[in-house]
Amino acid sequence: MSFRKNIYKTPDELRLMVRPGVVTAASLDAVRAAIRPGITTLELDAIAERVIVEGGGVSNFKLVPGYRHTICASINDDVVHGIPGDRILQPGDIVSIDNGAEVEGWNGDSAFTVVIPDESRPELVAERQRLSDVTEGSLWAGIARLSTARHLNEVGEAIEEYIEAQGTFGIVTDYIGHGIGRSMHEAPPVFNYRVRAKGPDVKPGLVVAIEPMVTLGSIETFVREDDWTVATDDGSVAAHWEHSVAVHADGIWVTTAHDGGAAGLAPFGVTPTPIR
């Protein structure tokens, strides 16, 4: 006989997921503030680790077998899972930072992308910033759809519709979002594009990490020799944005945003409701 774990959390469990989301957000805030030319990704890793520990949590990335760091730092043509090291950030780099915190056995997971200013290459910076903005916008489009969706895979449809309306971009299909709770990665899968299946029902207790990954070129990827870093086949740059989102009896709440997602959702006419 086989047993399938219930993907829906209880109201008490949802309340326990707020704190790890806040700690995750605080760690990413600190990393974002430190990003500049000349800093190494390992230095950014140390900043994230300090904030998570001070917040009473542990890095859930370090709980992944074989991974020893607090963040993933993916630069330019790296999409996700970049390992922090002695690489020095340069003007014009597009940098995606992904991390998460576990607090009292519950998890948060989030990511953002930033483009480092470069006065000598304004067109390159503008192109990369546009990529990041479209990717972030698609994330909020997906979260907004979650607030009204009957089935989870409507989220991917909303993400793809948003991106298609912005121009020609590549939506990475090799890597997708996921459920989150006691573990950082749980069922169900969360697609960033249209699929035929409807997916599970959207109802109170569903908590998912939505994370579109978008490129300026091909969607094809490969894993570098470090066995972690995922890069684009054609060398085109990529952006990655992610938030953990809870569905509860009164609406939705982005646990990894300090305002619950209010600012990001406002353009879509959606107001998040705190978990009580």
XYZ file of N, CA and C in Angstrom:
828
model
N 0.843 -1.188 0.000
C 0.000 0.000 0.000
C 0.888 1.251 0.000
N 0.551 2.246 -0.801
C 1.332 3.474 -0.855
C 0.521 4.621 -0.258
N 1.217 5.601 0.288
C 0.569 6.747 0.910
C 1.078 8.020 0.248
N 0.165 8.937 0.007
C 0.542 10.214 -0.585
C 0.386 11.310 0.462
N 1.430 12.075 0.676
C 1.395 13.143 1.666
C 0.438 14.240 1.228
N -0.369 14.731 2.160
C -1.288 15.829 1.880
C -0.484 17.097 1.573
N -0.758 17.738 0.447
C 0.004 18.928 0.072
C -0.536 20.190 0.737
N -1.652 20.082 1.441
C -2.283 21.261 2.040
C -1.937 21.365 3.530
N -1.539 22.575 3.948
C -1.180 22.815 5.343
C -2.413 23.241 6.148
N -2.353 23.003 7.446
C -3.405 23.460 8.346
C -3.215 24.948 8.639
N -4.227 25.626 9.170
C -4.049 27.033 9.542
C -2.887 27.263 10.508
N -2.705 26.369 11.465
C -1.582 26.516 12.397
C -0.249 26.379 11.667
N -0.182 25.455 10.727
C 1.051 25.271 9.965
C 1.346 26.481 9.084
N 0.312 27.061 8.507
C 0.507 28.273 7.698
C 1.091 29.401 8.542
N 0.620 29.540 9.746
C 1.151 30.590 10.625
C 2.632 30.353 10.918
N 3.035 29.100 11.023
C 4.433 28.788 11.297
C 5.337 29.059 10.096
N 4.753 29.227 8.914
C 5.543 29.481 7.717
C 5.826 30.961 7.489
N 5.216 31.811 8.296
C 5.442 33.251 8.136
C 6.862 33.627 8.538
N 7.317 33.157 9.684
C 8.628 33.550 10.196
C 9.774 33.158 9.257
N 9.862 31.928 8.758
C 10.959 31.624 7.831
C 10.926 32.463 6.568
N 9.732 32.867 6.141
C 9.649 33.742 4.982
C 10.247 35.107 5.266
N 9.968 35.641 6.447
C 10.498 36.947 6.836
C 12.022 36.901 6.955
N 12.534 35.825 7.548
C 13.992 35.688 7.692
C 14.652 35.561 6.320
N 14.041 34.810 5.426
C 14.557 34.695 4.059
C 14.597 36.064 3.386
N 13.518 36.826 3.520
C 13.453 38.155 2.911
C 14.533 39.070 3.473
N 14.754 39.008 4.781
C 15.766 39.866 5.407
C 17.161 39.517 4.904
N 17.443 38.245 4.732
C 18.767 37.848 4.247
C 18.993 38.322 2.822
N 17.963 38.251 1.990
C 18.102 38.722 0.610
C 18.204 40.239 0.550
N 17.517 40.924 1.453
C 17.656 42.380 1.523
C 19.112 42.765 1.783
N 19.746 42.057 2.722
C 21.132 42.369 3.086
C 22.080 42.090 1.930
N 21.836 41.000 1.221
C 22.684 40.671 0.076
C 22.507 41.705 -1.027
N 21.266 42.063 -1.299
C 20.992 43.050 -2.352
C 21.712 44.368 -2.059
N 21.686 44.790 -0.798
C 22.322 46.050 -0.418
C 23.836 46.004 -0.570
N 24.426 44.802 -0.530
C 25.884 44.656 -0.586
C 26.418 44.455 -1.997
N 25.553 44.177 -2.954
C 26.013 43.896 -4.307
C 26.604 45.155 -4.945
N 27.830 45.034 -5.426
C 28.555 46.144 -6.054
C 29.749 45.564 -6.803
N 30.322 46.313 -7.714
C 31.549 45.836 -8.362
C 32.651 45.633 -7.325
N 33.369 44.536 -7.444
C 34.489 44.273 -6.552
C 34.209 43.305 -5.434
N 32.932 43.030 -5.135
C 32.620 42.078 -4.075
C 32.554 40.676 -4.675
N 32.896 39.679 -3.879
C 32.835 38.302 -4.359
C 31.508 37.668 -3.955
N 31.143 36.638 -4.674
C 29.900 35.942 -4.331
C 30.025 35.208 -3.002
N 31.236 34.819 -2.618
C 31.429 34.181 -1.321
C 31.205 35.182 -0.190
N 31.583 36.432 -0.402
C 31.303 37.468 0.587
C 29.792 37.678 0.729
N 29.075 37.627 -0.366
C 27.617 37.741 -0.307
C 27.020 36.561 0.446
N 27.588 35.393 0.252
C 27.140 34.189 0.946
C 27.252 34.364 2.456
N 28.358 34.928 2.903
C 28.584 35.130 4.341
C 27.568 36.114 4.921
N 27.206 37.123 4.148
C 26.210 38.102 4.604
C 24.861 37.421 4.805
N 24.454 36.622 3.840
C 23.179 35.917 3.944
C 23.162 34.970 5.136
N 24.254 34.255 5.334
C 24.348 33.314 6.451
C 24.190 34.035 7.791
N 24.866 35.159 7.930
C 24.810 35.905 9.193
C 23.376 36.342 9.504
N 22.677 36.877 8.527
C 21.323 37.374 8.757
C 20.374 36.228 9.108
N 20.518 35.105 8.447
C 19.651 33.963 8.742
C 19.880 33.459 10.164
N 21.132 33.326 10.553
C 21.446 32.858 11.908
C 20.947 33.851 12.950
N 21.173 35.144 12.713
C 20.701 36.163 13.650
C 19.178 36.167 13.755
N 18.513 35.731 12.692
C 17.058 35.665 12.695
C 16.501 34.399 13.318
N 17.391 33.560 13.835
C 16.954 32.333 14.489
C 16.741 31.161 13.557
N 17.284 31.254 12.348
C 17.094 30.185 11.384
C 18.379 29.501 10.983
N 18.239 28.564 10.082
C 19.379 27.905 9.457
C 19.170 27.954 7.950
N 20.267 27.927 7.215
C 20.177 27.917 5.756
C 19.623 26.577 5.284
N 18.481 26.603 4.604
C 17.970 25.332 4.098
C 18.719 24.864 2.857
N 19.468 25.766 2.207
C 20.303 25.325 1.096
C 21.403 24.392 1.603
N 21.914 24.673 2.808
C 22.956 23.824 3.380
C 22.430 22.443 3.765
N 21.115 22.302 3.824
C 20.513 21.010 4.145
C 20.354 20.129 2.904
N 20.605 20.710 1.736
C 20.554 19.929 0.490
C 21.833 19.087 0.399
N 21.709 17.777 0.261
C 22.907 16.918 0.226
C 23.928 17.389 -0.801
N 25.165 17.600 -0.348
C 26.255 17.977 -1.239
C 26.433 19.462 -1.435
N 25.495 20.275 -0.908
C 25.630 21.729 -1.087
C 26.065 22.348 0.237
N 27.088 23.206 0.200
C 27.694 23.712 1.433
C 27.512 25.201 1.648
N 26.715 25.843 0.817
C 26.612 27.303 0.889
C 25.190 27.750 1.221
N 25.071 29.033 1.554
C 23.791 29.602 1.968
C 23.004 30.141 0.786
N 23.678 30.654 -0.214
C 22.999 31.193 -1.388
C 23.431 30.441 -2.643
N 22.666 30.637 -3.696
C 23.127 30.351 -5.052
C 23.286 31.711 -5.727
N 24.416 31.915 -6.381
C 24.705 33.172 -7.073
C 24.982 32.867 -8.533
N 24.065 33.246 -9.394
C 24.162 32.921 -10.817
C 24.372 34.203 -11.611
N 25.439 34.238 -12.397
C 25.878 35.473 -13.052
C 25.819 35.340 -14.569
N 25.227 36.336 -15.214
C 25.173 36.445 -16.677
C 24.509 35.233 -17.318
N 25.256 34.326 -17.957
C 24.630 33.197 -18.640
C 24.365 32.014 -17.720
N 24.660 32.160 -16.432
C 24.246 31.150 -15.471
C 22.791 31.432 -15.084
N 21.975 30.388 -15.077
C 20.543 30.544 -14.826
C 20.221 30.391 -13.343
N 20.626 29.264 -12.781
C 20.360 28.944 -11.383
C 21.482 28.070 -10.829
N 21.485 27.941 -9.492
C 22.352 27.011 -8.769
C 23.838 27.342 -8.849
N 24.172 28.601 -9.134
C 25.575 29.008 -9.151
C 26.180 28.943 -7.753
N 27.377 28.376 -7.650
C 28.036 28.195 -6.356
C 28.851 29.441 -6.003
N 28.676 29.986 -4.796
C 29.490 31.141 -4.381
C 30.975 30.777 -4.324
N 31.809 31.753 -4.662
C 33.252 31.510 -4.651
C 34.001 32.822 -4.715
N 35.175 32.775 -5.348
C 36.022 33.968 -5.389
C 35.773 34.832 -6.622
N 34.726 34.536 -7.380
C 34.405 35.358 -8.540
C 34.025 36.769 -8.092
N 34.623 37.759 -8.719
C 34.393 39.160 -8.373
C 33.342 39.749 -9.315
N 32.334 40.381 -8.752
C 31.296 40.979 -9.572
C 31.831 42.199 -10.315
N 31.358 42.345 -11.544
C 31.842 43.396 -12.435
C 30.688 44.310 -12.852
N 30.998 45.566 -13.241
C 29.958 46.437 -13.786
C 29.270 45.767 -14.980
N 27.959 45.872 -15.032
C 27.202 45.296 -16.133
C 26.741 43.876 -15.900
N 27.273 43.196 -14.876
C 26.833 41.822 -14.584
C 25.355 41.806 -14.224
N 24.652 40.768 -14.674
C 23.303 40.496 -14.196
C 23.434 39.322 -13.235
N 22.984 39.523 -12.009
C 23.252 38.584 -10.922
C 21.940 38.129 -10.299
N 21.729 36.823 -10.241
C 20.560 36.262 -9.572
C 20.989 35.603 -8.267
N 20.323 35.968 -7.180
C 20.617 35.425 -5.859
C 19.394 34.668 -5.366
N 19.606 33.431 -4.955
C 18.534 32.545 -4.499
C 18.938 32.005 -3.134
N 18.030 32.049 -2.162
C 18.326 31.387 -0.890
C 17.056 31.145 -0.107
N 17.231 30.494 1.031
C 16.076 30.197 1.873
C 16.501 29.954 3.299
N 15.525 30.094 4.200
C 15.777 29.864 5.622
C 14.785 28.850 6.159
N 15.270 28.036 7.083
C 14.394 27.138 7.833
C 14.347 27.634 9.274
N 13.150 27.842 9.784
C 12.951 28.288 11.160
C 11.949 27.348 11.824
N 12.380 26.698 12.891
C 11.533 25.768 13.639
C 10.896 24.725 12.726
N 11.686 24.268 11.767
C 11.240 23.173 10.916
C 10.395 23.561 9.727
N 10.207 24.875 9.491
C 9.424 25.336 8.347
C 10.287 26.222 7.458
N 9.939 26.307 6.172
C 10.857 26.870 5.184
C 10.319 28.062 4.398
N 11.276 28.908 3.991
C 11.025 29.970 3.025
C 12.039 29.842 1.906
N 11.701 30.323 0.707
C 12.585 30.223 -0.456
C 12.261 31.386 -1.379
N 13.297 32.138 -1.787
C 13.051 33.325 -2.602
C 14.292 33.652 -3.422
N 14.112 34.434 -4.471
C 15.233 34.834 -5.324
C 14.934 36.172 -5.973
N 16.002 36.899 -6.301
C 15.865 38.158 -7.030
C 17.023 38.271 -8.011
N 16.880 39.184 -8.957
C 17.924 39.474 -9.936
C 18.221 40.964 -9.915
N 19.497 41.312 -10.026
C 19.904 42.715 -10.071
C 20.943 42.898 -11.178
N 20.926 44.043 -11.807
C 21.917 44.381 -12.825
C 22.835 45.457 -12.244
N 24.129 45.199 -12.240
C 25.087 46.155 -11.686
C 25.310 47.287 -12.696
N 25.181 48.535 -12.282
C 25.337 49.660 -13.214
C 26.698 49.666 -13.913
N 26.693 50.128 -15.148
C 27.921 50.261 -15.933
C 27.731 51.447 -16.882
N 28.292 52.585 -16.500
C 28.099 53.796 -17.290
C 28.690 53.693 -18.689
N 29.653 52.798 -18.880
C 30.283 52.666 -20.196
C 29.453 51.816 -21.159
N 28.442 51.090 -20.640
C 27.631 50.210 -21.495
C 26.141 50.364 -21.148
N 25.592 51.533 -21.358
C 24.185 51.758 -20.963
C 23.193 50.878 -21.714
N 23.474 50.564 -22.972
C 22.541 49.740 -23.733
C 22.515 48.315 -23.200
N 23.674 47.774 -22.856
C 23.733 46.426 -22.286
C 22.984 46.383 -20.960
N 23.215 47.390 -20.114
C 22.532 47.436 -18.823
C 21.021 47.526 -19.011
N 20.593 48.356 -19.953
C 19.158 48.520 -20.193
C 18.524 47.226 -20.685
N 19.210 46.514 -21.561
C 18.694 45.249 -22.076
C 18.561 44.220 -20.959
N 19.572 44.153 -20.109
C 19.542 43.181 -19.016
C 18.518 43.568 -17.954
N 18.383 44.868 -17.712
C 17.375 45.316 -16.751
C 15.975 44.999 -17.255
N 15.785 45.156 -18.550
C 14.490 44.818 -19.144
C 14.177 43.335 -18.934
N 15.170 42.474 -19.119
C 14.990 41.042 -18.892
C 14.576 40.779 -17.448
N 15.283 41.407 -16.508
C 14.961 41.219 -15.102
C 13.557 41.721 -14.792
N 13.202 42.879 -15.329
C 11.879 43.452 -15.070
C 10.764 42.561 -15.607
N 10.964 42.017 -16.803
C 9.954 41.127 -17.388
C 9.815 39.858 -16.553
N 10.939 39.325 -16.109
C 10.895 38.112 -15.298
C 10.189 38.368 -13.971
N 10.525 39.492 -13.324
C 9.856 39.833 -12.071
C 8.361 40.064 -12.300
N 8.031 40.769 -13.367
C 6.623 41.002 -13.667
C 5.857 39.712 -13.883
N 6.505 38.746 -14.540
C 5.839 37.467 -14.782
C 5.606 36.714 -13.471
N 6.541 36.864 -12.531
C 6.357 36.257 -11.213
C 5.100 36.800 -10.549
N 4.955 38.132 -10.559
C 3.783 38.731 -9.922
C 2.500 38.407 -10.679
N 2.603 38.260 -11.990
C 1.430 37.838 -12.763
C 0.986 36.444 -12.335
N 1.961 35.556 -12.110
C 1.644 34.211 -11.650
C 1.054 34.201 -10.253
N 1.622 35.017 -9.364
C 1.099 35.094 -7.998
C -0.319 35.660 -8.007
N -0.537 36.694 -8.831
C -1.870 37.290 -8.926
C -2.897 36.265 -9.395
N -2.530 35.459 -10.370
C -3.454 34.427 -10.858
C -3.766 33.413 -9.766
N -2.781 33.121 -8.930
C -3.006 32.166 -7.842
C -4.155 32.625 -6.948
N -4.354 33.926 -6.842
C -5.395 34.454 -5.952
C -6.801 34.132 -6.436
N -6.954 33.831 -7.712
C -8.278 33.542 -8.268
C -8.358 32.165 -8.922
N -7.242 31.486 -9.058
C -7.195 30.224 -9.812
C -7.989 29.118 -9.124
N -8.549 28.243 -9.924
C -9.172 27.027 -9.400
C -8.165 25.883 -9.365
N -7.221 25.915 -10.325
C -6.214 24.861 -10.408
C -4.827 25.499 -10.523
N -3.834 24.829 -9.952
C -2.502 25.403 -9.822
C -1.851 25.741 -11.156
N -2.093 24.929 -12.185
C -1.377 25.160 -13.435
C -1.856 26.388 -14.204
N -2.857 27.073 -13.687
C -3.223 28.378 -14.232
C -2.102 29.392 -13.987
N -1.291 29.141 -12.966
C -0.179 30.034 -12.653
C 0.808 30.085 -13.816
N 1.199 28.920 -14.314
C 2.129 28.864 -15.440
C 1.561 29.527 -16.681
N 0.270 29.367 -16.899
C -0.382 30.018 -18.034
C -0.257 31.534 -17.915
N -0.481 32.055 -16.711
C -0.390 33.504 -16.497
C 1.030 34.010 -16.693
N 2.008 33.243 -16.230
C 3.409 33.630 -16.398
C 3.762 33.701 -17.875
N 3.404 32.668 -18.631
C 3.737 32.647 -20.050
C 3.003 33.748 -20.810
N 1.745 33.983 -20.488
C 0.985 35.050 -21.150
C 1.652 36.407 -20.926
N 2.086 36.640 -19.706
C 2.721 37.921 -19.387
C 3.998 38.096 -20.203
N 4.833 37.071 -20.217
C 6.113 37.162 -20.924
C 5.900 37.340 -22.423
N 4.960 36.590 -22.979
C 4.680 36.705 -24.419
C 4.265 38.126 -24.787
N 3.554 38.789 -23.916
C 3.079 40.142 -24.196
C 4.198 41.183 -24.150
N 5.344 40.817 -23.572
C 6.449 41.769 -23.411
C 7.459 41.726 -24.561
N 7.396 40.685 -25.380
C 8.357 40.564 -26.474
C 8.883 39.147 -26.589
N 10.067 39.009 -27.171
C 10.635 37.682 -27.403
C 11.649 37.351 -26.315
N 11.279 36.391 -25.480
C 12.136 35.921 -24.401
C 12.015 34.403 -24.323
N 13.000 33.771 -23.693
C 12.963 32.323 -23.541
C 12.595 31.932 -22.123
N 11.571 31.088 -21.971
C 11.172 30.597 -20.648
C 11.813 29.232 -20.431
N 12.716 29.155 -19.470
C 13.412 27.900 -19.192
C 12.407 26.857 -18.727
N 12.446 25.668 -19.331
C 11.506 24.606 -18.984
C 12.151 23.462 -18.201
N 13.484 23.433 -18.146
C 14.165 22.339 -17.443
C 14.011 22.447 -15.923
N 13.701 23.651 -15.416
C 13.615 23.874 -13.974
C 12.342 24.655 -13.675
N 11.655 24.261 -12.607
C 10.345 24.826 -12.300
C 10.228 25.091 -10.798
N 9.085 25.649 -10.400
C 8.820 25.885 -8.995
C 8.313 24.636 -8.296
N 7.882 24.795 -7.036
C 7.610 23.620 -6.205
C 6.789 24.006 -4.988
N 6.221 22.987 -4.362
C 5.609 23.190 -3.065
C 6.690 23.412 -2.021
N 6.292 23.956 -0.873
C 7.253 24.224 0.193
C 6.539 24.127 1.533
N 7.261 23.662 2.541
C 6.673 23.510 3.870
C 7.708 22.996 4.844
N 7.524 21.756 5.291
C 8.510 21.133 6.165
C 9.846 20.943 5.453
N 9.789 20.765 4.149
C 10.982 20.702 3.303
C 10.962 21.883 2.349
N 12.167 22.268 1.891
C 12.214 23.374 0.935
C 11.579 22.981 -0.391
N 11.794 21.749 -0.813
C 11.219 21.277 -2.077
C 10.219 20.160 -1.789
N 8.963 20.423 -2.083
C 7.892 19.459 -1.881
C 7.007 19.422 -3.120
N 6.106 18.448 -3.170
C 5.041 18.469 -4.165
C 4.100 19.631 -3.805
N 3.427 20.193 -4.808
C 3.359 19.824 -6.213
C 4.344 20.630 -7.054
N 4.611 20.189 -8.289
C 5.395 21.018 -9.206
C 4.618 22.271 -9.592
N 5.360 23.363 -9.815
C 4.739 24.622 -10.227
C 5.389 25.047 -11.542
N 4.653 24.915 -12.626
C 5.201 25.205 -13.947
C 5.188 26.710 -14.235
N 6.156 27.136 -15.040
C 6.263 28.537 -15.444
C 5.749 28.751 -16.865
N 4.990 27.824 -17.349
C 4.514 27.854 -18.733
C 3.260 26.984 -18.817
N 2.571 27.074 -19.939
C 1.327 26.326 -20.129
C 1.594 24.818 -20.189
N 0.731 24.071 -19.529
C 0.741 22.612 -19.640
C -0.705 22.152 -19.783
N -0.888 20.948 -20.284
C -2.251 20.458 -20.508
C -2.970 20.123 -19.207
N -2.252 19.525 -18.275
C -2.877 19.113 -17.021
C -3.310 20.326 -16.211
N -4.370 20.158 -15.419
C -4.868 21.267 -14.598
C -4.049 21.462 -13.329
N -3.484 20.383 -12.803
C -2.774 20.470 -11.538
C -3.737 20.386 -10.365
N -3.214 20.403 -9.145
C -4.069 20.286 -7.958
C -4.963 21.496 -7.762
N -5.999 21.311 -6.959
C -6.906 22.407 -6.651
C -6.181 23.490 -5.863
N -6.519 24.737 -6.154
C -6.028 25.854 -5.347
C -7.055 26.083 -4.241
N -6.649 25.806 -3.017
C -7.533 25.978 -1.871
C -6.693 26.250 -0.630
N -7.325 26.694 0.455
C -6.548 27.031 1.645
C -5.625 25.903 2.081
N -4.387 26.298 2.401
C -3.380 25.328 2.825
C -2.320 25.058 1.783
N -2.558 25.506 0.546
C -1.558 25.323 -0.505
C -0.463 26.367 -0.349
N 0.781 25.925 -0.312
C 1.924 26.841 -0.238
C 2.920 26.435 -1.318
N 3.271 27.384 -2.187
C 4.140 27.069 -3.323
C 5.206 28.139 -3.497
N 6.334 27.719 -4.059
C 7.400 28.638 -4.468
C 7.310 28.780 -5.980
N 6.970 29.972 -6.427
C 6.830 30.265 -7.856
C 8.119 30.937 -8.303
N 8.752 30.423 -9.379
C 10.072 30.949 -9.731
C 10.380 30.896 -11.224
N 9.874 31.852 -11.985
C 10.209 31.888 -13.414
C 11.689 32.177 -13.652
N 12.250 31.492 -14.637
C 13.623 31.691 -15.100
C 13.548 31.995 -16.584
N 14.063 33.162 -16.976
C 13.849 33.661 -18.335
C 15.183 34.096 -18.933
N 15.346 33.854 -20.233
C 16.595 34.201 -20.914
C 16.342 35.168 -22.065
N 17.437 35.743 -22.561
C 17.357 36.575 -23.755
C 17.527 35.764 -25.030
N 17.704 34.457 -24.889
C 17.925 33.622 -26.059
C 17.286 32.261 -25.917
N 18.100 31.235 -26.082
C 17.611 29.861 -26.060
C 17.171 29.444 -24.664
N 16.235 28.500 -24.597
C 15.817 27.937 -23.317
C 16.615 26.692 -22.961
N 17.484 26.269 -23.856
C 18.266 25.056 -23.603
C 19.385 25.350 -22.601
N 19.602 24.406 -21.680
C 20.601 24.602 -20.623
C 21.497 23.375 -20.484
N 22.592 23.571 -19.759
C 23.474 22.460 -19.395
C 24.021 22.733 -18.001
N 24.543 21.689 -17.357
C 25.111 21.828 -16.018
C 26.632 21.879 -16.139
N 27.234 22.888 -15.545
C 28.684 23.064 -15.628
C 29.430 21.954 -14.870
N 30.750 21.976 -15.008
C 31.568 20.906 -14.441
C 31.510 20.830 -12.925
N 31.029 21.885 -12.272
C 30.911 21.829 -10.812
C 29.717 20.987 -10.361
N 28.927 20.488 -11.325
C 27.762 19.632 -11.077
C 26.588 20.359 -10.424
N 26.638 21.687 -10.385
C 25.553 22.468 -9.814
C 25.057 23.573 -10.751
N 25.977 24.390 -11.229
C 25.602 25.599 -11.954
C 24.929 25.272 -13.292
N 23.730 25.805 -13.482
C 22.983 25.614 -14.722
C 23.176 26.851 -15.596
N 23.637 26.652 -16.836
C 23.920 27.756 -17.751
C 23.175 27.573 -19.063
N 23.009 28.664 -19.806
C 22.339 28.590 -21.104
C 23.282 28.002 -22.146
N 22.737 27.207 -23.041
C 23.536 26.593 -24.102
C 24.172 27.633 -25.012
N 23.427 28.698 -25.316
C 23.893 29.670 -26.308
C 24.626 30.861 -25.692
N 24.842 30.852 -24.382
C 25.554 31.943 -23.733
C 24.724 33.181 -23.485
N 23.416 33.124 -23.743
C 22.567 34.280 -23.480
C 22.354 34.436 -21.977
N 22.129 35.668 -21.534
C 21.988 35.915 -20.101
C 20.589 35.541 -19.630
N 20.474 35.355 -18.295
C 19.221 34.889 -17.717
C 18.878 35.678 -16.465
N 17.598 35.638 -16.098
C 17.122 36.243 -14.857
C 16.254 35.235 -14.123
N 16.180 35.381 -12.801
C 15.454 34.434 -11.948
C 14.829 35.203 -10.789
N 13.518 35.107 -10.664
C 12.805 35.711 -9.543
C 11.926 34.651 -8.878
N 11.800 34.718 -7.549
C 11.040 33.688 -6.835
C 10.446 34.246 -5.546
N 9.255 33.770 -5.212
C 8.642 34.018 -3.904
C 7.889 32.776 -3.449
N 7.791 32.620 -2.134
C 6.955 31.586 -1.531
C 5.606 32.210 -1.197
N 4.527 31.532 -1.586
C 3.188 32.109 -1.477
C 2.242 31.117 -0.820
N 1.489 31.600 0.165
C 0.525 30.757 0.870
C -0.899 31.150 0.502
N -1.730 30.146 0.254
C -3.167 30.344 0.062
C -3.851 29.994 1.383
N -4.676 30.918 1.892
C -5.356 30.647 3.159
C -6.822 31.051 3.050
N -7.553 30.910 4.126
C -9.005 31.083 4.071
C -9.418 32.480 3.629
N -8.558 33.483 3.886
C -8.920 34.863 3.572
C -8.245 35.420 2.324
N -7.445 34.614 1.648
C -6.775 35.092 0.436
C -5.401 34.493 0.269
N -4.444 35.292 -0.210
C -3.065 34.825 -0.370
C -2.134 35.763 0.382
N -0.952 35.236 0.719
C 0.077 36.014 1.406
C 1.435 35.538 0.916
N 2.251 36.470 0.435
C 3.605 36.134 -0.002
C 4.478 36.132 1.245
N 4.847 34.958 1.709
C 5.556 34.854 2.992
C 6.965 35.422 2.920
N 7.556 35.474 1.726
C 8.931 35.956 1.569
C 8.997 37.420 1.144
N 7.890 38.145 1.289
C 7.868 39.598 1.046
C 7.403 40.275 2.327
N 8.095 41.314 2.745
C 7.768 41.966 4.012
C 6.346 42.506 4.034
N 5.848 42.909 2.865
C 4.489 43.458 2.790
C 3.476 42.420 2.319
N 3.895 41.153 2.306
C 2.994 40.108 1.850
C 2.757 40.104 0.362
N 3.495 40.948 -0.360
C 3.338 41.029 -1.811
C 2.473 42.195 -2.258
N 2.135 43.107 -1.340
C 1.206 44.196 -1.675
C 1.692 45.047 -2.842
N 2.961 45.453 -2.815
C 3.473 46.325 -3.876
C 3.505 45.612 -5.227
N 3.962 44.367 -5.242
C 4.051 43.630 -6.492
C 2.698 43.278 -7.079
N 1.708 43.072 -6.208
C 0.386 42.664 -6.667
C -0.522 43.834 -7.021
N -0.177 45.026 -6.551
C -1.030 46.191 -6.787
C -1.348 46.436 -8.261
N -0.358 46.326 -9.175
C -0.678 46.547 -10.593
C -1.685 45.548 -11.155
N -1.880 44.441 -10.455
C -2.816 43.414 -10.929
C -4.156 43.489 -10.194
N -4.290 44.506 -9.347
C -5.551 44.683 -8.632
C -5.805 43.675 -7.533
N -4.730 43.091 -7.003
C -4.856 42.076 -5.959
C -4.273 42.620 -4.659
N -4.991 42.427 -3.572
C -4.516 42.837 -2.250
C -4.306 41.605 -1.393
N -3.082 41.354 -0.947
C -2.846 40.182 -0.095
C -3.446 40.368 1.302
N -3.743 39.259 1.929
C -4.339 39.279 3.267
C -3.432 38.523 4.228
N -3.057 39.132 5.359
C -2.178 38.441 6.304
C -2.770 37.132 6.811
N -1.903 36.208 7.107
C -2.303 34.928 7.692
C -2.559 35.148 9.180
N -3.744 34.820 9.641
C -4.103 35.075 11.041
C -4.296 33.769 11.804
